[in-house]
Short mmCIF file of C-alpha atoms and ligand atoms in Angstrom, two decimals:
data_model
loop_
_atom_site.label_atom_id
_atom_site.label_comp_id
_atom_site.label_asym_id
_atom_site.label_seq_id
_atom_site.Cartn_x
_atom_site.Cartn_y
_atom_site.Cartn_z
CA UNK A 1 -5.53 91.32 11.79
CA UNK A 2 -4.68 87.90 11.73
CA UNK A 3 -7.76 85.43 11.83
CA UNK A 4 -8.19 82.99 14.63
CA UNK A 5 -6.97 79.53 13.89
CA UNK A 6 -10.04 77.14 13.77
CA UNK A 7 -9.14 74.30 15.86
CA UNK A 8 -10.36 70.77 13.87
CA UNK A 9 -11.26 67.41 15.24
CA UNK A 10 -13.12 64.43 13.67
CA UNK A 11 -14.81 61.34 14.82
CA UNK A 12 -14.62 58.63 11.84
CA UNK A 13 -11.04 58.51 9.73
CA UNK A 14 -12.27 57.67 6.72
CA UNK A 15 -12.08 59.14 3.22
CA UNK A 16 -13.86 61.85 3.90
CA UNK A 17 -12.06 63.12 7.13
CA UNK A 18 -9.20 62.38 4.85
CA UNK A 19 -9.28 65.07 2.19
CA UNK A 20 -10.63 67.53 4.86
CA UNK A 21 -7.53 67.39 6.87
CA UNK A 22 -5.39 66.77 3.96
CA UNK A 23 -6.65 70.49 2.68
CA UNK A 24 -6.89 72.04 5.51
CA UNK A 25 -3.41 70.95 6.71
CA UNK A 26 -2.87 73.05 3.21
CA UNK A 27 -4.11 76.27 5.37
CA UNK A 28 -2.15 76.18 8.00
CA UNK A 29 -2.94 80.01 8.98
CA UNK A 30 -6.48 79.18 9.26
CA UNK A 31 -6.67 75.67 10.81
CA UNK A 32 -5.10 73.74 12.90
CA UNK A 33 -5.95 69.83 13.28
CA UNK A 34 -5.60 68.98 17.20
CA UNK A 35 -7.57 64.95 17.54
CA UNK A 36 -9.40 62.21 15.69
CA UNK A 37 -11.10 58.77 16.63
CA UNK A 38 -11.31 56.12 14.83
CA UNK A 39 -11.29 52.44 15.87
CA UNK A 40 -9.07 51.36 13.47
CA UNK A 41 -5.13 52.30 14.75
CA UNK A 42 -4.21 52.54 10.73
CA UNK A 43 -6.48 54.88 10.40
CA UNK A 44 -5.34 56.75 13.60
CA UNK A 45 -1.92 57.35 12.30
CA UNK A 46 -2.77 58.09 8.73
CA UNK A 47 -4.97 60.91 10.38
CA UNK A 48 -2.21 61.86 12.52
CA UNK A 49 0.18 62.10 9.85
CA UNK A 50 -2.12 64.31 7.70
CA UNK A 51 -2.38 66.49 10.59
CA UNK A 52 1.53 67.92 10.50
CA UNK A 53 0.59 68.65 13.88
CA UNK A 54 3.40 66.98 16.84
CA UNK A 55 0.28 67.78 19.51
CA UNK A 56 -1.99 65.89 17.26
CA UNK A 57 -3.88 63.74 19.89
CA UNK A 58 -5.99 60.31 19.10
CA UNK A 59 -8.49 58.32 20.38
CA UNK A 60 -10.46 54.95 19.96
CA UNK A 61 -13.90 56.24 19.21
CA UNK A 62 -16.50 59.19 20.35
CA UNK A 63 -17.30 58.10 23.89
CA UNK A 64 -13.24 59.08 24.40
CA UNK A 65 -12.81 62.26 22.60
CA UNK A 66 -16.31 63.30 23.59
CA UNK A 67 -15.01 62.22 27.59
CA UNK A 68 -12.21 64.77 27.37
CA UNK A 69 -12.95 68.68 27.47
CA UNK A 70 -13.68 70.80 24.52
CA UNK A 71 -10.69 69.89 21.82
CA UNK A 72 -11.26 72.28 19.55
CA UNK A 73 -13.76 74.89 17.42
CA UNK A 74 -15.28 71.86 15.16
CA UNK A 75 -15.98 68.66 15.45
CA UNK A 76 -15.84 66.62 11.43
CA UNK A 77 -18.61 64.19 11.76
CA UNK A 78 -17.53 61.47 9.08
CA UNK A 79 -18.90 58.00 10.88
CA UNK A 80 -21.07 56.47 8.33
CA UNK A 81 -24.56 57.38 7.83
CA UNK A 82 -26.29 55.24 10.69
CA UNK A 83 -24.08 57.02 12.97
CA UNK A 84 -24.58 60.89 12.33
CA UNK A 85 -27.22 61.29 14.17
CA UNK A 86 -25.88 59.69 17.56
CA UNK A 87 -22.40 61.22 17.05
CA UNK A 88 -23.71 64.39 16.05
CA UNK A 89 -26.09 65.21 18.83
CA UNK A 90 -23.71 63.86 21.75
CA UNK A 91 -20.48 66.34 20.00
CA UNK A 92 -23.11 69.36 19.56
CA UNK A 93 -23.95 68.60 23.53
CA UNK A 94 -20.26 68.37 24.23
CA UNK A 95 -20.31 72.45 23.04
CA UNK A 96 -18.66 72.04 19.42
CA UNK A 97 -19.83 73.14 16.21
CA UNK A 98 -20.19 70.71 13.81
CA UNK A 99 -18.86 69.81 9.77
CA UNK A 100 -21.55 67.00 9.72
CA UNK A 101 -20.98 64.95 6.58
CA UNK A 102 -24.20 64.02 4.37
CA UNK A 103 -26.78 62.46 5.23
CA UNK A 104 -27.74 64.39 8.48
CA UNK A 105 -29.19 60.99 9.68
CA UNK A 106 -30.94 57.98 8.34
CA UNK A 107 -34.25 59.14 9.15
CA UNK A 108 -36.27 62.50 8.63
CA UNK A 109 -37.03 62.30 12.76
CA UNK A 110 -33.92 62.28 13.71
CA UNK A 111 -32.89 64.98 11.06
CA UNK A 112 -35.54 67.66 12.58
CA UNK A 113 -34.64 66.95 15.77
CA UNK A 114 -30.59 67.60 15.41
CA UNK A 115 -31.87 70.51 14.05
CA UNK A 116 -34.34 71.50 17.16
CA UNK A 117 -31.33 70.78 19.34
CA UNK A 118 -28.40 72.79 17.44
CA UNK A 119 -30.72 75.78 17.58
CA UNK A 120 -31.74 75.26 21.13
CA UNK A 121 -27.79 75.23 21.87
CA UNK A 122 -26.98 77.93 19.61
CA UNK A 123 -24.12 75.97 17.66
CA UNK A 124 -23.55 76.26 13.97
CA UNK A 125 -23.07 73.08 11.77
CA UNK A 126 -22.40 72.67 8.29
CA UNK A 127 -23.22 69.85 6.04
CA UNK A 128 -20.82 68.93 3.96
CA UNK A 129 -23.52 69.63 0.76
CA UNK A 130 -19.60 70.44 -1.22
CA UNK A 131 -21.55 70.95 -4.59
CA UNK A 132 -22.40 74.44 -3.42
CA UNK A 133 -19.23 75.13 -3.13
CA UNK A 134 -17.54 74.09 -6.50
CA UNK A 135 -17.47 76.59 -9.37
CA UNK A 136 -19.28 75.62 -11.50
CA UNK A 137 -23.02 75.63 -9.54
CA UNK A 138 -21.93 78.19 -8.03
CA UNK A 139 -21.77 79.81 -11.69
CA UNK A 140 -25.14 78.98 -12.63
CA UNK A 141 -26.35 79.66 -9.08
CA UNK A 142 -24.34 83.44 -10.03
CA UNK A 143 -26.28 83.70 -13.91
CA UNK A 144 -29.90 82.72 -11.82
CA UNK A 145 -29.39 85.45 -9.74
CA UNK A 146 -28.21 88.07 -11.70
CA UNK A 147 -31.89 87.86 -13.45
CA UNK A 148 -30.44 87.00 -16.72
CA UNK A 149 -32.90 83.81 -17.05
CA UNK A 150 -35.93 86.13 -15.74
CA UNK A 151 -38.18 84.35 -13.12
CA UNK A 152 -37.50 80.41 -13.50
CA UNK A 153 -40.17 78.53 -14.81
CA UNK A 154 -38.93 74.69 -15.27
CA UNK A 155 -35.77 72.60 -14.66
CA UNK A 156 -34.95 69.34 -15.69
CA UNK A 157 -32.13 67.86 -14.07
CA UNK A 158 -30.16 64.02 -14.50
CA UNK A 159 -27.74 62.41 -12.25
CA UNK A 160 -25.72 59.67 -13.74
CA UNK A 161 -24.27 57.77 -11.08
CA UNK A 162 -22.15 56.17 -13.81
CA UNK A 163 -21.97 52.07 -13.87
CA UNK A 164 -18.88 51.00 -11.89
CA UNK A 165 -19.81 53.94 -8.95
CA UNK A 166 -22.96 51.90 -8.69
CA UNK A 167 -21.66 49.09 -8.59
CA UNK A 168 -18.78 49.90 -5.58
CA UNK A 169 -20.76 52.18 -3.70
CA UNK A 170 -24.78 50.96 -4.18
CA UNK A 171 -24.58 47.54 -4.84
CA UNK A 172 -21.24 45.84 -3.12
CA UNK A 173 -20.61 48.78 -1.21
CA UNK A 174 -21.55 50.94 2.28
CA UNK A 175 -24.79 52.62 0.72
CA UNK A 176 -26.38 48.79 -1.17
CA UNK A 177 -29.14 48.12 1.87
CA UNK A 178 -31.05 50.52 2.44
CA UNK A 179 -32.30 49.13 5.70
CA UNK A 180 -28.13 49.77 7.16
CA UNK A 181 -27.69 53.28 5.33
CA UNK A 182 -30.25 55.72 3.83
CA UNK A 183 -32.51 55.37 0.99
CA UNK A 184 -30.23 56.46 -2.67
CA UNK A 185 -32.11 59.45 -3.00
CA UNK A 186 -30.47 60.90 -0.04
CA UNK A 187 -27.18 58.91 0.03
CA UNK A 188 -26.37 60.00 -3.00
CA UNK A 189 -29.09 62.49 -4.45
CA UNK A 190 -29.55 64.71 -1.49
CA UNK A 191 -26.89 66.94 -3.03
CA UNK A 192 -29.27 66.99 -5.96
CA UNK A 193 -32.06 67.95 -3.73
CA UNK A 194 -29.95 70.59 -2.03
CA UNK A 195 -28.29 72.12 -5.24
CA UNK A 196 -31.63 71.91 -6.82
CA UNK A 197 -33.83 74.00 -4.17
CA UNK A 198 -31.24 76.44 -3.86
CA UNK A 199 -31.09 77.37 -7.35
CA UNK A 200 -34.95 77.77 -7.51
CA UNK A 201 -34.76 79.28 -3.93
CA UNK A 202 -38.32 79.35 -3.10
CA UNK A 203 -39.81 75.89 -0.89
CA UNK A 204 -40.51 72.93 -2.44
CA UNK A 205 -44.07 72.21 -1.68
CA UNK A 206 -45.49 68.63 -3.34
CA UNK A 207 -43.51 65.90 -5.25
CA UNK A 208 -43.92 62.14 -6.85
CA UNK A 209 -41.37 59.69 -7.58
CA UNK A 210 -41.13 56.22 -9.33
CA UNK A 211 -38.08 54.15 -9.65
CA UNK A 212 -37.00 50.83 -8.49
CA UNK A 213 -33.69 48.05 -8.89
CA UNK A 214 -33.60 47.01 -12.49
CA UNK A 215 -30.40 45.79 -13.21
CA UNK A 216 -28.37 44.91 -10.31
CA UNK A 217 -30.46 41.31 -9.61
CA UNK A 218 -29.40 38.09 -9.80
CA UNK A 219 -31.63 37.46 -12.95
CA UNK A 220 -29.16 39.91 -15.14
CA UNK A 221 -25.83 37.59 -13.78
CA UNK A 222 -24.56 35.91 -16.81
CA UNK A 223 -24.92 32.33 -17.13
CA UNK A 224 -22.18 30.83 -15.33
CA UNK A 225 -21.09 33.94 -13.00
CA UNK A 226 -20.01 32.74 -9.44
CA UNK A 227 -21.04 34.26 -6.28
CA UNK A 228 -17.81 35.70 -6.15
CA UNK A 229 -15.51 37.23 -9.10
CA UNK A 230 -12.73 35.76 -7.60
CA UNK A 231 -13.86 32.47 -8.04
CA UNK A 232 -13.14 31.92 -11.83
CA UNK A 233 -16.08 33.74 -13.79
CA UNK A 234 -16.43 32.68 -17.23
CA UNK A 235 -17.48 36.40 -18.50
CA UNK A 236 -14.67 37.92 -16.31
CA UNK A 237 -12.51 39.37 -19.36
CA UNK A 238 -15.35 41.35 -20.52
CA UNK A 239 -17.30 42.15 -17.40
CA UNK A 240 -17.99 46.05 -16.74
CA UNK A 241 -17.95 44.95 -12.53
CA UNK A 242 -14.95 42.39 -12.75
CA UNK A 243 -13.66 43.16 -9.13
CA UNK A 244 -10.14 42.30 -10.18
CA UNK A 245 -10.06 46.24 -12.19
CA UNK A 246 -9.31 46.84 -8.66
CA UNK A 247 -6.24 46.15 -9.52
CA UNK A 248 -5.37 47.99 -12.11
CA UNK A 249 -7.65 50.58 -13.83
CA UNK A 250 -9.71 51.02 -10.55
CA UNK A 251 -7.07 50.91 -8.07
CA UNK A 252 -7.83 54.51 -6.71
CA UNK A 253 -11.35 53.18 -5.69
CA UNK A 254 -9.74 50.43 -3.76
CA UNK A 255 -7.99 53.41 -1.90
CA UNK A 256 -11.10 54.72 -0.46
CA UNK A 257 -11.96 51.15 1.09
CA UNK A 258 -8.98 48.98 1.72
CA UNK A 259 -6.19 50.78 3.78
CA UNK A 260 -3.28 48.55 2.57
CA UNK A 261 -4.36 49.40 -0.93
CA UNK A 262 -1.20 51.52 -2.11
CA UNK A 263 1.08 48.95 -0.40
CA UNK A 264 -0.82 45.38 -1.03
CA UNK A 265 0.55 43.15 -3.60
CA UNK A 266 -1.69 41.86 -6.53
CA UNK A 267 -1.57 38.74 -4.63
CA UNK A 268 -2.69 40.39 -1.19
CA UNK A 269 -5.47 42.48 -2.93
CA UNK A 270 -6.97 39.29 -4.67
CA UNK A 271 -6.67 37.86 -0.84
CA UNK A 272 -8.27 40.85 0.59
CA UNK A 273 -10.88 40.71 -2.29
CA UNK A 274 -12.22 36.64 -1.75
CA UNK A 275 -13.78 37.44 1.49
CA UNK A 276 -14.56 41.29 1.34
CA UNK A 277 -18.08 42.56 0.12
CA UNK A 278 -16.18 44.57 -2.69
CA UNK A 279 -15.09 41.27 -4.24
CA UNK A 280 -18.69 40.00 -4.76
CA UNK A 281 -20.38 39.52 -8.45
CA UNK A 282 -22.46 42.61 -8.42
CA UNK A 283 -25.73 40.39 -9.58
CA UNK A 284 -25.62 38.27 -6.51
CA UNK A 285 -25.07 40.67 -3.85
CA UNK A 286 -28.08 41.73 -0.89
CA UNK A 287 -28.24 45.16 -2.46
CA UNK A 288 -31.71 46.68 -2.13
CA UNK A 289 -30.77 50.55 -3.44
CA UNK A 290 -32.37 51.27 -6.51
CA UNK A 291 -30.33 52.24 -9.52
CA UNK A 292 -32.87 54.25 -11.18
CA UNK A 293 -35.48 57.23 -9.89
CA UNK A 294 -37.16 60.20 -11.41
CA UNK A 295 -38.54 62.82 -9.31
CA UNK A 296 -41.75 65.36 -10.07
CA UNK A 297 -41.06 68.53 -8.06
CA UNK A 298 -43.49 72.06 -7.27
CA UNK A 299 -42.17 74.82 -5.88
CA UNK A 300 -43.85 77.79 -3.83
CA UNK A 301 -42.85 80.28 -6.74
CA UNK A 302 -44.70 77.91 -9.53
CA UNK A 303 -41.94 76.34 -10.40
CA UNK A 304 -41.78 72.93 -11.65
CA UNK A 305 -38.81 70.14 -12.32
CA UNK A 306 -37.59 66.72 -12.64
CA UNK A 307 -35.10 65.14 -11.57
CA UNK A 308 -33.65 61.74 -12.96
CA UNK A 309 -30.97 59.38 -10.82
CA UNK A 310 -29.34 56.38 -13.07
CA UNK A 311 -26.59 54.27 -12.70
CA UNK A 312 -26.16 53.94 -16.58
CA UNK A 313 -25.09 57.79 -17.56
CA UNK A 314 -22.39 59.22 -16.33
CA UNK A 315 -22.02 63.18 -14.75
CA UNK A 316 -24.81 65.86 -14.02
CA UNK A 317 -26.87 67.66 -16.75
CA UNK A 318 -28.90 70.44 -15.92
CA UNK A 319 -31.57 72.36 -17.92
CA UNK A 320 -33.33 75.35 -16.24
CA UNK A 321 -36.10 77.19 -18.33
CA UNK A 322 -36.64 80.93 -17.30
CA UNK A 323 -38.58 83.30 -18.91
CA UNK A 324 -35.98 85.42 -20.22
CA UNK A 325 -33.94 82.96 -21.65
CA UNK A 326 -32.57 79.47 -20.74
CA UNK A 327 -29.52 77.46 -19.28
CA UNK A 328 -28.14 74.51 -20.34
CA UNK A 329 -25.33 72.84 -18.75
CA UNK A 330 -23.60 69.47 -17.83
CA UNK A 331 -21.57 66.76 -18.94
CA UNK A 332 -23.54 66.48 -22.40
CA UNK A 333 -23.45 70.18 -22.98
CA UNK A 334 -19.74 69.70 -22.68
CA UNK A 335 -19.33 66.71 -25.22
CA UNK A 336 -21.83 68.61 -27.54
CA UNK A 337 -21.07 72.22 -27.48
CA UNK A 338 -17.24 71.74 -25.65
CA UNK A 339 -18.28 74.49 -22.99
CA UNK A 340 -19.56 73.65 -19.17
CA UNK A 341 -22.77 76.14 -19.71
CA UNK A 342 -24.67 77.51 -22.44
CA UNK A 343 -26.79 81.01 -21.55
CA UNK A 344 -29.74 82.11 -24.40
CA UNK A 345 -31.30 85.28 -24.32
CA UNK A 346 -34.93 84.59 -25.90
CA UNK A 347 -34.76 88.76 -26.78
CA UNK A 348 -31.43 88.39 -28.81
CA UNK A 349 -31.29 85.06 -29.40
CA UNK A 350 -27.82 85.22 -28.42
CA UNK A 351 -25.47 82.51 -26.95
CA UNK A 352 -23.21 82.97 -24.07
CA UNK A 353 -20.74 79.72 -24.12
CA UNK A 354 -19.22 79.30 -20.78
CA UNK A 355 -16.11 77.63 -19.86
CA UNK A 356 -15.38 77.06 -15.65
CA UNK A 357 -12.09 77.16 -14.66
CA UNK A 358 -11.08 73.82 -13.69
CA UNK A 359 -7.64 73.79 -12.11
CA UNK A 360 -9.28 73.62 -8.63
CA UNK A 361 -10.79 69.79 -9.66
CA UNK A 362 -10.18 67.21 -7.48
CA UNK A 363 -13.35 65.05 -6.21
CA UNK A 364 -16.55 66.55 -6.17
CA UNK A 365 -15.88 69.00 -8.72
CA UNK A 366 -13.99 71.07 -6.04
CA UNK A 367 -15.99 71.16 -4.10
CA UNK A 368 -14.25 69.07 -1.62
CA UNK A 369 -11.29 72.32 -2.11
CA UNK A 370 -14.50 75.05 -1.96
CA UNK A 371 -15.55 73.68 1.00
CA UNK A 372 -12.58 74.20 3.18
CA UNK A 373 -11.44 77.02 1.65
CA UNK A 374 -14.43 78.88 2.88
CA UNK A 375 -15.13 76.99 5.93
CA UNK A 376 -13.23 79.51 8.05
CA UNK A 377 -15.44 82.42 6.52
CA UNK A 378 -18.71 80.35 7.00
CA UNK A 379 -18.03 79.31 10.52
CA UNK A 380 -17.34 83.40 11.23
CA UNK A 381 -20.27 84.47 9.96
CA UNK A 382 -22.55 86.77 12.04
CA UNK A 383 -25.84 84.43 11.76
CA UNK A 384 -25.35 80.58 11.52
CA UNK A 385 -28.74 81.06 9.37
CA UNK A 386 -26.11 83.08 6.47
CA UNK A 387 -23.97 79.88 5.82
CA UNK A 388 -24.17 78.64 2.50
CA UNK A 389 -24.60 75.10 3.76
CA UNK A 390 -26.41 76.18 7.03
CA UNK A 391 -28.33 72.88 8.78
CA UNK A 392 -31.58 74.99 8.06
CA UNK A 393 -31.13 74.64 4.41
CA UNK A 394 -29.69 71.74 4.19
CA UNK A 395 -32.85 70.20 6.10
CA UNK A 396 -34.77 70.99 3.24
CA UNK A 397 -32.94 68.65 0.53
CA UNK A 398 -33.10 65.71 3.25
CA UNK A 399 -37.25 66.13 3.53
CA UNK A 400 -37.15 66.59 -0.23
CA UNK A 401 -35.39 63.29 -0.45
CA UNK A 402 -37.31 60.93 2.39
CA UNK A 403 -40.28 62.38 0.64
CA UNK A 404 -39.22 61.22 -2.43
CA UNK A 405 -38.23 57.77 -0.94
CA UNK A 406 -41.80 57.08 0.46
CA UNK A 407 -43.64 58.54 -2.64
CA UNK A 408 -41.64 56.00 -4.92
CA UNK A 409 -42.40 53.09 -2.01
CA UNK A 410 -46.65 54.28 -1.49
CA UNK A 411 -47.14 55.47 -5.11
CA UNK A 412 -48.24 59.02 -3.28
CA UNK A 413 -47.81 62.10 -4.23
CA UNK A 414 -46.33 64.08 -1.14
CA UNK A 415 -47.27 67.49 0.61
CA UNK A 416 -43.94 68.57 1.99
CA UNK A 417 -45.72 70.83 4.65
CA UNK A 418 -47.29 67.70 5.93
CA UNK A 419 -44.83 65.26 5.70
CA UNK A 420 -42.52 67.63 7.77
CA UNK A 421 -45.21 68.22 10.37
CA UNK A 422 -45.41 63.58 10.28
CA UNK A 423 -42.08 63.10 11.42
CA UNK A 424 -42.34 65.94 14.46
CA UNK A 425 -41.17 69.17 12.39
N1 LIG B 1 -20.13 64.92 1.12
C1 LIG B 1 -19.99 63.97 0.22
O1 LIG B 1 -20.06 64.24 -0.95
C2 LIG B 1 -19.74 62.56 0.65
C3 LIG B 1 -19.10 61.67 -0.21
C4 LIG B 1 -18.87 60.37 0.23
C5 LIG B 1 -19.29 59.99 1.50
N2 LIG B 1 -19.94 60.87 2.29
C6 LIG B 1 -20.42 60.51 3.64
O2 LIG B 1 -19.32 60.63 4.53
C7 LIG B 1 -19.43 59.66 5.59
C8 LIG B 1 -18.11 58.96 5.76
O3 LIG B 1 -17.76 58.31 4.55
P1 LIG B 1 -16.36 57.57 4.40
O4 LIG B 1 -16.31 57.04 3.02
O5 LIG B 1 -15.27 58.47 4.88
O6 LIG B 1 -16.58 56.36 5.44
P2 LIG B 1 -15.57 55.25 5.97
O7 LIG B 1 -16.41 54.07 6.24
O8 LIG B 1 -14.38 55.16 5.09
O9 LIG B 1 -15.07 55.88 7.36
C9 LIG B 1 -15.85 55.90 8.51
C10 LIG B 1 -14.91 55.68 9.68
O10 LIG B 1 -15.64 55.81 10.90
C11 LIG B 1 -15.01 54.95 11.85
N3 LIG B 1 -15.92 54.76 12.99
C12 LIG B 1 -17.00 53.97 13.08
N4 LIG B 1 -17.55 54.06 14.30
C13 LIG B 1 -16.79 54.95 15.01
C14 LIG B 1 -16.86 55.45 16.33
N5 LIG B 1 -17.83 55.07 17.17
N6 LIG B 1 -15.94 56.35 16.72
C15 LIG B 1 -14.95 56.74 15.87
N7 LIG B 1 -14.84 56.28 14.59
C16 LIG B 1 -15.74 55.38 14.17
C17 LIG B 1 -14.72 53.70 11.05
O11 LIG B 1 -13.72 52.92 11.69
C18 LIG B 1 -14.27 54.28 9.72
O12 LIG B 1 -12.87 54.41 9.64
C19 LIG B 1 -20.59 58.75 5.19
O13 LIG B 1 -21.71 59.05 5.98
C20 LIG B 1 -20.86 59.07 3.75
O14 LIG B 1 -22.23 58.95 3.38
C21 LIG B 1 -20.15 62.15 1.89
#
């Protein structure tokens, strides 16, 4: 029997709802996109166009597809992050389920309590945690299971942001002040925390973190460098941030913020660039995210890790210690050994080299692609509690995180259980 076509929707036409629709307009016999909001009518259309769908219906913003009756199966929640929490709860009222994009909300209160309400309600969301759904975590989270590692002891685990990524999205960009978006451990690490705790799959209990803004300050800027790249910097030609590689090498970043980017002339984009935040030198911005953190992390099984966030490396490495053998895996284990994952067996001393198959690649690994290939399947699961991205679990990365945050602001080291109970969990 044919499946049932999941009816889509979104509020916020961004990049995000973007590739969503764009692959699931891919899978036509399992989705069908119906409406979008958006304030911006650009936006609208691009959405609409994505679609393929002649019903396709828009609107202006949430109040007015959240006015109409029930659209469709799922709502994409893709506002930015202040939003989620707002848009979320008045959509899951409205009766849809919910793709929620990451974070849940800006705040660990708000985050328990979407989760209080979805169960009360009985609807199923799914955060959009995609590295669970890209091959090659979901490799090693296949090679933890199968026992191969024994019981897991230890992990140590980096996240380099990579330098120009800083720069566009934690510095100029939507995620720089913390006070307007979430703390960078969640922004951008709470896929870290997720992937992380589902690997060891037992609760994380107590952590500590330290970290801080070291570079990105006005007392790194060269001497000379205007407020403004734009405005004749005399370390331009060599600069690693030189906003005007948004017009050449880093054009497909100026896709994801500046709608007229494919279409623009140089002329128009250096326009575009003397007034928007994206033009800014990146030592004289209001930034306040930090561009380095480590993380100390216990588990309930015994388990111990760390986790490191900087700007200045570039891809994930991960290390986990078990007592049957160990895995290491990552970006460096590629340039070193030219596989994605090594496996040793302590009783052999054998080496398992692992190559993933990469043809499914796009952002995120594929796990933007993973993600809606399976989101049929995980929205038609018996329980809501059996998705692999299920709001339960992904709850626990986004304590994990604002634990982290106020443990590298108080210089504490946090008891999870209590810091849940604190913000009315
Ligand atoms: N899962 C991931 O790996 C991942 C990666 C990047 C970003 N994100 C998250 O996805 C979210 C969206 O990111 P983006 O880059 O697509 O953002 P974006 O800023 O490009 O898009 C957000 C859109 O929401 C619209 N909007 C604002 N208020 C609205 C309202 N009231 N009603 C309707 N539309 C409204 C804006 O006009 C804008 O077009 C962010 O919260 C971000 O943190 C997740």
């Amino acid at each position: 029997m044919k499946p049932k076509r999941l009816k889509l929707a979104a509020i916020g036409c961004g990049s995000r709802t973007f590739i969503y629709f764009e692959l699931a307009a891919k899978q036509p016999d399992l989705y069908e996109i119906v409406a979008a909001a958006d304030h911006t009518a650009a936006r609208r259309e691009k959405a609409r166009l994505l679609s393929q769908n002649p019903a396709f219906r828009e609107f202006h913003d949430d109040v007015a597809i959240l006015a109409e009756p029930k659209l469709a199966d799922l709502m994409i929640i893709a506002t930015q992050d202040a939003f989620h929490f707002a848009h979320a709860s008045a959509a899951l009222r409205k009766g849809y389920d919910l793709l929620l994009e990451k974070p849940i909300s800006t705040n660990l209160r708000d985050v328990l309590a979407l989760e209080k309400l979805a169960r009360e309600l009985g609807r199923r969301v799914l955060v959009c945690h995609v590295l669970r759904y890209t091959p090659f975590y979901r490799k090693v989270k296949q090679i933890v299971t199968s026992g191969a590692l024994g019981a897991i002891v230890a992990f140590e685990a980096t996240e380099g942001v990579e330098p120009w990524h800083q720069g566009h999205s934690f510095v100029r960009g939507h995620w720089g002040v913390v006070g307007k978006s979430t703390p960078m451990i969640i922004s951008k690490s709470c896929h870290d925390m997720d992937i992380l705790s589902w690997l060891v799959d037992s609760p994380c209990t107590a952590l500590g973190s330290f970290g801080g803004l070291m570079h990105f300050r006005p007392e790194s800027a060269p001497a000379g460098a205007p407020v403004r790249c734009t405005d004749g910097c005399p370390v331009g030609e060599t600069c690693l941030y030189n906003a005007h590689r948004y017009l050449s090498d880093k054009k497909n970043w100026l896709e994801i913020i500046y709608d007229r980017a494919k279409t623009a002339t140089d002329a128009e984009i250096v326009d575009w660039l003397r007034t928007s935040p994206w033009g800014r030198c990146v030592y004289r911005c209001d930034n306040t995210a930090v561009d380095h953190q480590t993380v100390n992390l216990n588990f309930a099984s015994g388990a111990t890790g760390t986790f490191t966030m900087t700007a200045f490396s570039a891809g994930r490495d991960l290390a986990i210690f078990g007592t049957k053998g160990r895995l290491l895996s990552g970006e460096r284990v590629k340039k070193t050994a030219g596989c994605d994952i090594v496996v040793e067996t302590f009783a052999t001393g054998e080496l398992e080299r692992i190559t993933i198959d990469h043809e499914l690649d796009g952002w995120h690994g594929g796990g933007d692609a993973g993600l809606i290939r399976t989101l049929h399947a995980e929205m038609s699961k018996a329980k809501a509690a059996d998705m692999e991205s299920s709001l339960e679990k992904s709850v626990e990365s986004h304590v994990m995180g604002f634990a982290a945050e106020e443990s590298r602001r108080t210089g504490r080291t946090m008891d999870l259980a209590e810091f849940r109970r604190a913000h009315g969990g």
